[in-house]
Amino acid sequence: MKYKGRFGDYGGFYVPEVLIPVLEELEEAFYRFYEDQQFVAELSQLSREYAGRPSPLYYAKRFSEHVGFKVYLKREDLLHGGAHKVNNTLGQGLLAKYMGKTKLIAETGAGQHGLATAMIGALFGMETKIFMGVIDIERQSVNVHKMKLCGAEVIDVEGGTGTLKDAINDALRYWTGHVTDTFYLFGSACGPHPYPTIVKHFQTCIGKEARQQCLEQLGKLPDMIVACVGGGSNAIGIFSGFIDDKDVRLIGVEAGGRSLNSGKHAATLVVGSVGILHGAKAYLLQDEEGQIHDTESVSAGLDYPAVGPEHCLLKDTGRAEYVAAEDDEVLDAFGLLSKSEGILPALESAHALAYLVGQKGKLDADQIVVVNLSGRGDKDVSIVEKRRPLEN
Amino acid sequence: MKTYNQVFSELKGQNRTALIPFFVIGDPDFDTSVRIVKTAIDAGADVLELGIPFSDPIADGPTIQKADIRAMKSGMNLGKALKFIRKVKDYRDVPIGLLMYYNLVYQYGTEKFFNDFHKAGVNSVLVADLSIDDADEIIGPAASAGLDTVFMVTSVTGPERMKLIASKTTGFIYTVSLLGVTGSRENLSDTIEGLIGKLKELTNVPVCVGFGISKPEHAAAVAQAGADGVIIGSKIVGLIENNLNDREKMLAKISTFLGEVKNAI
């Protein structure tokens, strides 16, 4: 490898020897193409015409009235596929095409990354396999069906807890046997180098746009940026635009699950400890010997026991703050945004909104908060229906 | 304590190839696992490759994943693994290589892990998810603990990298005979002969071959191709899985299979 892929001591590429050549090939291709004029032009056109960028920055007036300060939503939920995931899959998919790869594989939790990969597989005419845990397949069946409609094969992953972690395990295993023609389109800003760097790069558009929109629409920068954190791609995407603006607070909201005390959660940065999983050194949820814990969250996309290495560094340096929102608060926030704005947020993104509800009375009325509304909630309607049945 | 060097030299003198079975410690439970390993020694195992189960074994196929789950369910942990190794060493002084995932070593503390397991009778610790690029994280502690180093080479490892790996290996090179995770295969890769040849030009340390060897004929072919040792994992772990309801039959099958391989190499 040309670079070490470290964020402080975090990150790196802790993978079996068989994966090193293919990661080297990926690193080399990324640095060859990411600033290449033709690549940039093609990606920019697709982002605009296929994905629907730029996404709007929307002032959520009635939601703001509820919490008592000004809330702006970065509407990644309006992108094609219904989430920020398409930014990354377009970028990596195009990279795969430039590299001459003909097959895509991806892991998925909530199904958003799987769907965004399946779309790109269809767009570029590449054979696509999506690895998904059996529990996630059950709770995100709509997305599973959509992936199949786009022509992707969805592979059941039964190992472990049948969630995102296990899907990554199996995708990595498959990849080790098919490194020559297959591109592993990794979904979050975690995993082995160069993925954290690549995924962040393709998600920085969120932060760049949001910063510019703040300056244009508000005439100033916001006081706070809030984003949910599972692996951390949407958060690092929006944080990156404001990282040098020291007065802008950056808040990452993890999945508090049932509660932090119950142990049934996925609040890796909030309560985890440092270790090595899925190719990177990062905060993990693990026992004393280093066995990885099962996680639990109402949102499949945050149900993951590790986190991107750059977030680990941002936590340690204090540049970003990480908190957790519990399932019940998240479901309340889901309801509140739906009722007050007519916008159904993804349960993942609803974690960020739940944090805002908790800030009621703690921020001044003129303070401005930008929330990365990373995805839309259509996929979650049946879960919400089960957990919060409608009165009539 | 017998060293790799002693064992491989002895075998070389007899023009034989080392039989190296792999087991997950504690699969399916502590006591049966001890009996299985003793059976393997009696059947002619020259070196043992042992894994401590991990929750997320990304380099392993379904057979060994299931073994990890069985062992963890029966309560295997690092303390018991130390006890297990001492028991095996009490039975016979056969060199033991551990096959680990890094997080377990890291959480225990790399130096302490190497020291404690060396004292228990381990000769080397191969960390499946630590490549030569970060090998410095373990080479120093391994040397001070008195352990040999074992690293992997695959058919897609480039020549320069192969040279680097060979130069940092003191125990033996674990050569992966085909792409992918561990698991039995019908056919062996035909690239293995070239791979062994290349490695032999680079180093004097023994070259052992693993991944996918499931028949005595495979083992014979690998030995013919010049390998110093044949590592067999999934095939025998599969014999455990397929005979869980009859321990005596399980032991007999393992003994017979390893005996056949022993004769073939």
XYZ file of C-alpha atoms in Angstrom:
657
model
C 0.000 0.000 0.000
C 1.120 3.510 -0.718
C -0.553 5.013 2.342
C -1.125 3.670 5.810
C -4.742 4.788 6.001
C -4.427 5.931 9.600
C -6.456 8.512 11.431
C -4.231 8.982 14.450
C -3.681 5.386 15.521
C -7.067 4.291 14.142
C -7.813 2.656 10.810
C -5.130 0.787 8.907
C -5.706 -2.414 6.978
C -5.902 -5.427 9.257
C -6.899 -8.028 6.692
C -5.791 -11.484 5.634
C -2.829 -11.480 3.254
C -5.017 -12.596 0.340
C -6.865 -9.258 0.387
C -3.778 -7.040 0.333
C -3.209 -7.045 -3.459
C -6.818 -6.136 -4.195
C -6.801 -3.325 -1.624
C -3.558 -2.083 -3.181
C -5.200 -2.147 -6.602
C -8.176 -0.215 -5.229
C -5.975 2.369 -3.537
C -3.939 2.871 -6.677
C -7.066 3.251 -8.829
C -8.727 5.657 -6.409
C -5.754 8.004 -6.347
C -5.393 7.705 -10.108
C -8.988 8.599 -10.894
C -10.508 10.636 -8.089
C -9.216 13.928 -9.470
C -9.116 12.806 -13.088
C -10.957 15.353 -15.216
C -13.101 12.876 -17.088
C -13.941 10.893 -13.948
C -14.929 14.024 -12.053
C -17.047 15.303 -14.953
C -18.831 11.985 -15.369
C -19.503 11.651 -11.643
C -20.719 15.202 -11.413
C -23.153 14.700 -14.284
C -24.488 11.465 -12.790
C -24.797 13.055 -9.349
C -26.894 15.806 -10.868
C -28.985 13.928 -13.398
C -29.244 10.444 -11.891
C -29.043 11.019 -8.143
C -30.604 14.479 -7.949
C -27.831 16.576 -6.395
C -27.594 19.143 -4.996
C -30.005 18.243 -2.233
C -31.874 21.169 -0.671
C -31.278 22.697 2.739
C -34.745 23.101 4.197
C -35.847 25.208 7.169
C -38.146 22.970 9.240
C -40.219 25.750 10.749
C -42.839 23.768 12.637
C -40.317 21.226 13.953
C -38.190 24.210 15.040
C -41.120 25.581 17.019
C -41.328 22.291 18.886
C -37.699 22.253 19.939
C -37.290 26.010 20.399
C -34.385 26.690 18.040
C -33.830 26.816 14.299
C -33.550 23.464 12.607
C -32.474 23.061 9.010
C -32.613 19.709 7.283
C -30.042 18.695 4.706
C -32.407 16.720 2.516
C -30.342 13.674 1.518
C -33.626 11.783 1.834
C -34.690 13.346 -1.464
C -31.918 11.721 -3.453
C -32.603 8.819 -5.780
C -32.882 5.658 -3.697
C -33.977 7.662 -0.687
C -30.670 8.150 1.116
C -27.167 9.598 0.979
C -25.880 6.142 0.043
C -26.121 6.865 -3.690
C -23.299 9.460 -3.422
C -20.919 6.672 -2.498
C -22.274 3.964 -4.781
C -22.124 6.256 -7.810
C -18.552 7.185 -6.975
C -17.334 3.670 -6.254
C -19.425 2.183 -9.061
C -17.801 4.571 -11.513
C -14.411 3.692 -10.057
C -15.202 -0.002 -10.598
C -16.093 0.785 -14.201
C -12.858 2.723 -14.746
C -10.958 -0.220 -13.225
C -12.596 -2.600 -15.689
C -14.360 -4.645 -13.005
C -17.530 -6.360 -14.128
C -19.102 -7.510 -10.880
C -20.164 -5.691 -7.742
C -20.682 -7.014 -4.262
C -21.879 -5.078 -1.230
C -23.054 -5.586 2.313
C -26.145 -3.920 3.646
C -27.928 -3.423 6.952
C -31.010 -1.289 6.419
C -30.918 -2.150 2.758
C -30.241 1.447 1.708
C -26.672 0.755 0.692
C -27.739 -2.520 -0.888
C -30.404 -0.739 -2.879
C -28.040 2.072 -3.862
C -25.542 -0.546 -5.060
C -28.207 -2.514 -6.918
C -29.253 0.700 -8.703
C -25.686 1.378 -9.787
C -25.252 -2.250 -10.846
C -28.243 -1.774 -13.130
C -27.007 1.624 -14.307
C -23.600 0.277 -15.339
C -24.802 -3.186 -16.360
C -22.775 -4.995 -13.711
C -23.705 -8.270 -12.067
C -24.494 -7.421 -8.448
C -24.630 -9.492 -5.275
C -25.855 -7.996 -2.013
C -25.019 -9.694 1.304
C -27.645 -9.123 3.945
C -28.290 -10.634 7.369
C -31.440 -12.736 7.695
C -32.809 -10.531 10.488
C -32.311 -7.440 8.334
C -33.900 -9.161 5.335
C -36.964 -9.712 7.448
C -37.197 -6.197 8.857
C -36.328 -4.439 5.596
C -38.247 -6.582 3.144
C -39.313 -3.653 0.980
C -35.711 -2.769 0.230
C -34.920 -6.418 -0.467
C -37.645 -6.480 -3.067
C -36.409 -3.235 -4.614
C -32.878 -4.617 -4.902
C -34.205 -7.664 -6.704
C -36.237 -5.477 -9.035
C -32.995 -3.709 -9.945
C -31.590 -7.086 -10.920
C -29.380 -7.753 -7.910
C -29.048 -11.085 -6.190
C -29.660 -10.831 -2.444
C -27.646 -13.355 -0.447
C -28.966 -14.419 2.960
C -26.371 -14.261 5.695
C -27.299 -16.540 8.545
C -24.119 -16.386 10.616
C -23.829 -14.510 13.898
C -26.748 -12.225 14.621
C -27.910 -12.003 11.020
C -27.186 -8.269 10.870
C -24.753 -5.859 9.226
C -21.614 -7.173 10.949
C -22.282 -10.671 9.639
C -23.088 -9.370 6.166
C -19.664 -7.680 6.115
C -17.998 -10.914 7.284
C -19.561 -12.857 4.443
C -18.948 -10.195 1.803
C -15.271 -10.125 2.821
C -15.130 -13.925 2.631
C -16.723 -13.956 -0.799
C -14.350 -11.251 -1.958
C -11.265 -13.215 -0.912
C -12.340 -15.926 -3.320
C -13.271 -13.601 -6.194
C -10.725 -10.806 -6.070
C -9.888 -10.787 -9.746
C -13.147 -9.631 -11.336
C -15.192 -8.394 -8.373
C -15.328 -4.917 -6.869
C -16.395 -4.733 -3.238
C -18.508 -1.600 -2.985
C -18.192 -0.888 0.736
C -21.032 1.107 2.225
C -19.644 3.089 5.085
C -16.597 5.114 6.031
C -15.135 2.195 7.943
C -13.485 -1.147 7.137
C -9.895 -1.464 5.905
C -7.972 1.310 4.166
C -8.646 2.695 1.589
C -12.408 2.458 2.207
C -12.721 5.070 4.986
C -10.924 7.558 2.724
C -12.816 6.610 -0.433
C -16.274 6.650 1.141
C -15.585 9.936 2.886
C -14.397 11.446 -0.383
C -17.629 10.565 -2.162
C -19.723 11.827 0.761
C -17.964 15.173 1.197
C -20.452 16.646 -1.284
C -22.967 16.737 1.583
C -20.788 18.978 3.728
C -19.582 21.143 0.874
C -23.122 21.856 -0.297
C -24.476 22.346 3.214
C -21.805 24.895 4.085
C -22.382 26.838 0.898
C -26.166 26.686 1.365
C -25.842 27.987 4.925
C -23.816 30.940 3.708
C -26.243 31.633 0.843
C -29.532 31.045 2.649
C -28.643 32.171 6.179
C -25.711 34.456 5.554
C -23.717 32.636 8.196
C -22.540 29.294 9.446
C -24.719 27.182 11.741
C -23.970 26.652 15.426
C -24.241 22.917 15.279
C -24.232 19.996 12.841
C -26.010 16.814 13.900
C -25.864 13.446 12.138
C -26.521 9.842 13.039
C -23.545 7.480 13.245
C -23.525 3.772 12.464
C -20.380 3.186 10.442
C -20.399 6.949 10.058
C -20.495 7.812 6.342
C -23.257 10.414 6.327
C -21.816 12.007 9.452
C -18.263 12.232 8.129
C -19.709 13.552 4.860
C -21.425 16.507 6.470
C -18.797 17.028 9.224
C -16.074 17.347 6.591
C -17.610 20.593 5.311
C -17.375 22.255 8.723
C -14.371 20.583 10.332
C -12.214 23.687 9.971
C -14.957 25.986 11.299
C -13.986 25.617 14.932
C -17.104 27.386 16.234
C -19.438 24.878 14.626
C -20.156 22.027 17.024
C -20.254 18.576 15.438
C -22.541 16.036 17.076
C -22.752 12.362 16.109
C -25.714 10.395 17.426
C -25.356 6.654 17.881
C -27.995 4.006 18.458
C -28.840 3.778 22.152
C -31.106 0.807 21.409
C -33.221 -0.289 24.353
C -30.942 1.644 26.697
C -27.217 1.986 27.333
C -27.530 0.184 30.671
C -29.287 -2.797 29.118
C -26.300 -3.562 26.879
C -28.780 -3.810 23.994
C -27.528 -0.969 21.843
C -24.969 0.018 19.208
C -23.389 3.051 20.911
C -19.843 2.181 19.908
C -18.163 5.548 20.452
C -20.141 6.363 23.573
C -19.362 3.210 25.555
C -17.021 1.080 23.408
C -13.302 0.351 23.690
C -10.527 0.207 21.107
C -9.890 -2.984 19.153
C -9.599 -4.441 15.664
C -12.538 -5.558 13.543
C -13.258 -5.670 9.816
C -9.829 -4.465 8.873
C -9.538 -1.405 11.069
C -8.522 -0.325 14.527
C -11.488 1.511 15.990
C -13.829 1.719 18.929
C -15.772 -1.537 19.214
C -18.450 -3.096 21.343
C -16.722 -6.149 22.765
C -16.225 -8.211 25.880
C -13.055 -8.267 27.982
C -11.380 -10.904 25.816
C -12.204 -9.117 22.558
C -15.183 -11.152 21.370
C -17.514 -8.813 19.509
C -20.846 -8.058 21.153
C -24.210 -8.455 19.530
C -25.815 -5.077 18.991
C -29.413 -3.991 18.976
C -31.189 -1.028 17.473
C -34.573 -0.242 16.017
C -32.665 0.967 12.967
C -30.884 -1.704 10.963
C -28.486 0.842 9.459
C -26.929 1.729 12.821
C -26.902 -1.821 14.173
C -23.119 -2.258 14.012
C -20.470 -2.894 16.710
C -17.658 -0.846 15.114
C -17.358 2.671 13.699
C -15.284 4.547 11.141
C -11.709 5.333 12.223
C -11.937 9.063 11.585
C -14.824 9.353 14.038
C -12.649 7.617 16.637
C -10.015 10.285 16.164
C -12.592 13.105 16.216
C -13.902 11.729 19.498
C -10.443 11.543 21.072
C -9.469 15.038 19.946
C -12.833 16.381 21.079
C -13.524 18.003 17.696
C -16.778 16.067 17.486
C -19.034 14.930 20.321
C -20.811 11.597 20.300
C -24.040 10.802 22.098
C -26.682 8.094 21.916
C -30.449 8.188 21.382
C -32.591 5.310 22.603
C -35.186 3.539 20.453
C -38.150 5.131 22.218
C -36.803 8.655 21.771
C -36.097 7.839 18.140
C -39.642 6.637 17.503
C -40.963 9.830 19.150
C -38.763 11.939 16.894
C -39.890 9.963 13.854
C -43.479 10.798 14.765
C -42.707 14.428 15.468
C -41.044 15.142 12.126
C -43.766 13.254 10.270
C -46.548 15.229 11.977
C -44.901 18.633 12.062
C -43.359 18.673 8.592
C -44.932 15.861 6.609
C -41.487 14.315 6.227
C -40.951 10.692 7.231
C -37.313 10.348 8.281
C -35.374 7.102 8.134
C -35.102 5.635 11.632
C -31.349 6.115 11.305
C -31.737 9.847 10.675
C -34.415 10.037 13.371
C -31.599 9.454 15.900
C -30.217 12.875 15.010
C -33.692 14.385 15.400
C -34.136 12.671 18.768
C -30.998 14.410 19.988
C -32.530 17.757 18.998
C -35.703 17.028 20.911
C -33.489 16.421 23.942
C -31.864 19.827 23.437
C -35.168 21.593 23.920
C -34.592 24.423 26.382
C -30.822 24.042 26.193
C -30.228 26.026 22.998
C -31.222 29.662 22.380
C -34.063 30.486 20.011
C -31.747 32.039 17.435
C -29.311 29.162 17.368
C -29.099 27.279 14.116
C -28.756 23.532 13.861
C -28.293 21.637 10.610
C -29.389 18.011 10.704
C -28.249 15.612 8.051
C -31.524 13.972 7.121
C -29.613 11.071 5.631
C -32.567 9.029 4.433
C -36.291 8.812 4.116
C -38.481 6.632 6.290
C -40.695 4.769 3.847
C -38.678 1.607 4.453
C -39.388 1.877 8.188
C -43.133 2.362 8.155
C -43.934 -1.230 9.075
C -41.460 -1.182 11.989
C -42.944 2.042 13.313
C -46.411 0.600 12.869
C -45.470 -2.395 15.023
C -43.751 -0.384 17.720
C -46.219 2.524 17.737
C -49.620 1.301 16.517
C -51.873 4.127 15.333
C -54.893 4.832 17.542
C -57.364 4.613 14.684
C 10.282 -27.917 24.087
C 10.637 -29.180 20.552
C 11.209 -26.481 17.915
C 9.938 -26.285 14.356
C 13.521 -26.493 13.238
C 14.053 -29.830 15.014
C 10.859 -31.350 13.657
C 11.283 -30.219 10.057
C 14.961 -31.249 10.042
C 14.135 -34.709 11.351
C 11.430 -35.137 8.713
C 13.709 -33.897 5.978
C 16.235 -36.543 6.992
C 13.525 -39.164 6.555
C 12.383 -37.570 3.285
C 8.946 -36.965 4.719
C 6.466 -34.099 4.786
C 4.992 -32.793 8.027
C 1.376 -33.614 8.787
C -0.185 -30.522 10.361
C -3.830 -30.845 11.369
C -5.804 -27.775 12.437
C -8.406 -27.752 15.184
C -10.399 -25.117 16.979
C -9.569 -25.384 20.677
C -12.651 -26.452 22.600
C -14.577 -27.786 19.600
C -17.083 -29.208 20.341
C -16.221 -29.000 24.066
C -13.064 -28.926 26.163
C -12.760 -32.622 27.014
C -13.687 -33.951 23.586
C -11.338 -31.441 22.011
C -8.449 -32.746 24.138
C -9.277 -36.298 23.057
C -9.424 -35.239 19.406
C -6.016 -33.598 19.529
C -4.484 -36.592 21.312
C -5.985 -38.826 18.618
C -4.421 -36.633 15.942
C -1.031 -36.891 17.643
C -1.374 -40.660 17.821
C -2.291 -40.725 14.139
C 0.997 -39.035 13.307
C 0.563 -35.270 13.552
C 4.030 -33.731 13.435
C 2.932 -30.171 14.251
C -0.412 -28.871 15.533
C -2.141 -25.768 14.247
C -4.717 -24.615 16.789
C -7.239 -21.788 16.653
C -8.834 -19.962 19.550
C -12.433 -19.225 18.558
C -13.386 -15.666 17.567
C -16.835 -14.164 17.057
C -16.017 -12.799 13.577
C -13.574 -15.084 11.764
C -13.435 -13.351 8.367
C -10.681 -15.586 6.941
C -12.610 -18.781 7.632
C -15.265 -20.608 5.676
C -18.498 -22.005 7.103
C -17.001 -25.221 8.544
C -14.543 -23.460 10.831
C -17.016 -20.682 11.641
C -19.360 -23.352 12.979
C -16.527 -24.895 14.980
C -15.818 -21.464 16.498
C -19.463 -21.160 17.489
C -19.510 -24.658 19.036
C -16.371 -23.950 21.032
C -17.594 -20.569 22.254
C -20.952 -22.009 23.238
C -19.194 -24.631 25.312
C -17.402 -21.844 27.170
C -13.980 -21.629 25.559
C -11.927 -18.608 26.545
C -8.265 -17.639 26.708
C -7.710 -19.012 30.215
C -9.087 -22.383 29.198
C -7.069 -22.277 25.978
C -3.871 -21.987 28.049
C -4.951 -24.962 30.133
C -5.749 -26.888 26.942
C -2.309 -26.291 25.479
C -0.606 -27.397 28.705
C -2.634 -30.616 28.656
C -1.635 -31.337 25.062
C 2.030 -30.640 25.799
C 1.866 -32.950 28.829
C 0.694 -35.690 26.509
C 3.377 -35.246 23.837
C 5.930 -32.574 22.953
C 4.586 -31.647 19.526
C 5.179 -28.077 18.274
C 2.041 -25.934 18.363
C 1.228 -22.976 16.120
C -1.678 -20.791 17.127
C -3.908 -19.273 14.465
C -5.514 -16.131 15.855
C -7.567 -13.094 14.979
C -5.821 -9.958 16.089
C -8.433 -8.515 18.397
C -8.081 -11.361 20.916
C -4.308 -10.903 21.054
C -4.621 -7.123 21.200
C -7.119 -7.080 24.062
C -5.064 -9.544 26.127
C -1.988 -7.395 25.471
C 0.294 -8.611 22.701
C 3.413 -9.089 24.860
C 1.550 -10.793 27.654
C -0.295 -12.991 25.165
C 2.925 -14.143 23.535
C 4.664 -14.706 26.876
C 1.813 -16.621 28.483
C 1.136 -18.812 25.476
C 4.816 -19.484 24.879
C 5.147 -20.602 28.483
C 2.177 -22.915 27.988
C 3.955 -24.531 25.044
C 3.156 -22.567 21.904
C 5.870 -22.174 19.238
C 4.304 -19.471 17.057
C 1.263 -17.221 16.714
C -0.045 -16.547 13.220
C -2.417 -13.583 13.257
C -4.789 -14.102 10.337
C -5.778 -10.448 10.004
C -2.361 -8.876 10.486
C -0.397 -8.536 7.263
C 3.349 -8.149 6.890
C 2.849 -4.375 6.584
C 1.976 -4.165 10.277
C 4.050 -7.151 11.351
C 6.233 -4.919 13.504
C 3.345 -4.826 15.963
C 4.079 -8.487 16.740
C 7.629 -9.314 15.622
C 9.347 -7.651 18.589
C 7.056 -9.167 21.224
C 7.262 -12.572 19.495
C 11.061 -12.533 19.538
C 11.283 -11.485 23.177
C 8.798 -14.162 24.162
C 10.886 -16.752 22.305
C 8.275 -17.444 19.631
C 8.908 -18.148 15.976
C 7.021 -16.096 13.398
C 4.682 -17.571 10.800
C 3.199 -15.506 7.977
C 0.964 -16.259 5.031
C 1.748 -16.117 1.330
C -0.935 -16.535 -1.337
C -0.962 -17.051 -5.081
C -1.656 -13.329 -5.561
C 1.258 -12.154 -3.405
C 3.721 -10.238 -5.586
C 7.444 -11.145 -5.754
C 8.739 -8.194 -3.716
C 6.194 -8.789 -1.029
C 7.004 -12.483 -0.980
C 10.641 -11.587 -0.377
C 9.669 -9.325 2.506
C 7.445 -11.986 4.073
C 10.131 -14.648 3.713
C 12.693 -12.370 5.362
C 10.500 -11.871 8.425
C 9.538 -15.508 8.880
C 11.496 -17.666 11.326
C 9.073 -20.598 11.796
C 7.488 -21.617 8.526
C 5.630 -19.965 5.688
C 1.933 -20.739 5.608
C 1.194 -20.932 1.912
C -2.417 -20.531 0.883
C -2.957 -22.883 -1.996
C -5.976 -21.121 -3.453
C -7.922 -17.894 -3.258
C -10.640 -17.574 -0.694
C -11.350 -18.585 2.857
C -10.622 -21.899 4.553
C -12.697 -24.857 3.400
C -12.486 -28.210 1.673
C -12.264 -28.165 -2.120
C -12.649 -30.844 -4.743
C -9.658 -29.757 -6.780
C -6.426 -28.158 -5.762
C -5.035 -25.119 -7.486
C -2.402 -25.934 -10.072
C -0.458 -22.808 -9.178
C 0.806 -24.372 -5.980
C 3.899 -25.976 -7.472
C 5.115 -22.692 -8.920
C 4.406 -20.940 -5.656
C 6.416 -23.423 -3.593
C 9.272 -23.206 -6.094
C 9.390 -19.412 -5.850
C 9.374 -19.516 -2.062
C 12.135 -22.125 -1.967
C 14.350 -19.797 -3.976
C 13.771 -17.047 -1.426
C 14.088 -18.789 1.895
C 15.348 -21.782 3.810
C 12.465 -21.825 6.285
C 9.951 -24.630 5.737
C 7.090 -23.990 3.331
C 3.776 -25.474 4.426
C 0.607 -25.499 2.388
C -2.951 -25.172 3.591
C -6.526 -24.242 2.551
C -8.667 -26.684 0.651
C -6.739 -29.908 1.224
C -9.418 -32.527 1.752
C -8.063 -35.800 0.332
C -4.911 -37.901 0.769
C -4.290 -37.374 -2.980
C -4.252 -33.576 -2.445
C -1.750 -33.983 0.358
C 0.388 -36.269 -1.773
C 0.342 -33.774 -4.638
C 1.355 -30.940 -2.325
C 4.167 -33.044 -0.873
C 5.278 -33.980 -4.406
C 5.341 -30.303 -5.289
C 7.988 -29.785 -2.620
C 6.040 -28.619 0.414
C 7.607 -29.258 3.823
C 4.256 -29.554 5.522
C 0.595 -30.107 4.736
C -1.993 -28.239 6.808
C -5.451 -29.778 6.953
C -8.258 -27.900 8.663
C -11.795 -27.831 7.340
C -11.834 -31.480 6.288
C -11.164 -32.783 9.805
C -13.208 -30.071 11.498
C -16.001 -31.281 9.221
C -15.503 -34.813 10.585
C -16.164 -33.371 14.046
C -19.305 -31.592 12.845
C -20.650 -34.677 11.083
C -20.187 -36.985 14.062
C -21.296 -34.835 16.966
C -23.711 -37.479 18.245
C -21.091 -40.254 18.335
C -17.755 -39.229 19.879
C -16.086 -42.631 19.397
C -16.951 -42.672 15.730
C -15.722 -39.078 15.437
C -12.334 -40.009 16.879
C -12.100 -43.119 14.719
C -12.866 -41.175 11.537
C -10.284 -38.508 12.342
C -7.715 -41.153 13.148
C -8.367 -43.069 9.932
C -8.291 -39.974 7.736
C -5.098 -38.585 9.245
C -3.531 -42.048 8.988
C -4.312 -42.116 5.268
C -2.823 -38.684 4.765
C 0.238 -39.642 6.785
C 0.799 -42.613 4.506
C 0.353 -40.454 1.423
C 3.070 -37.977 2.405
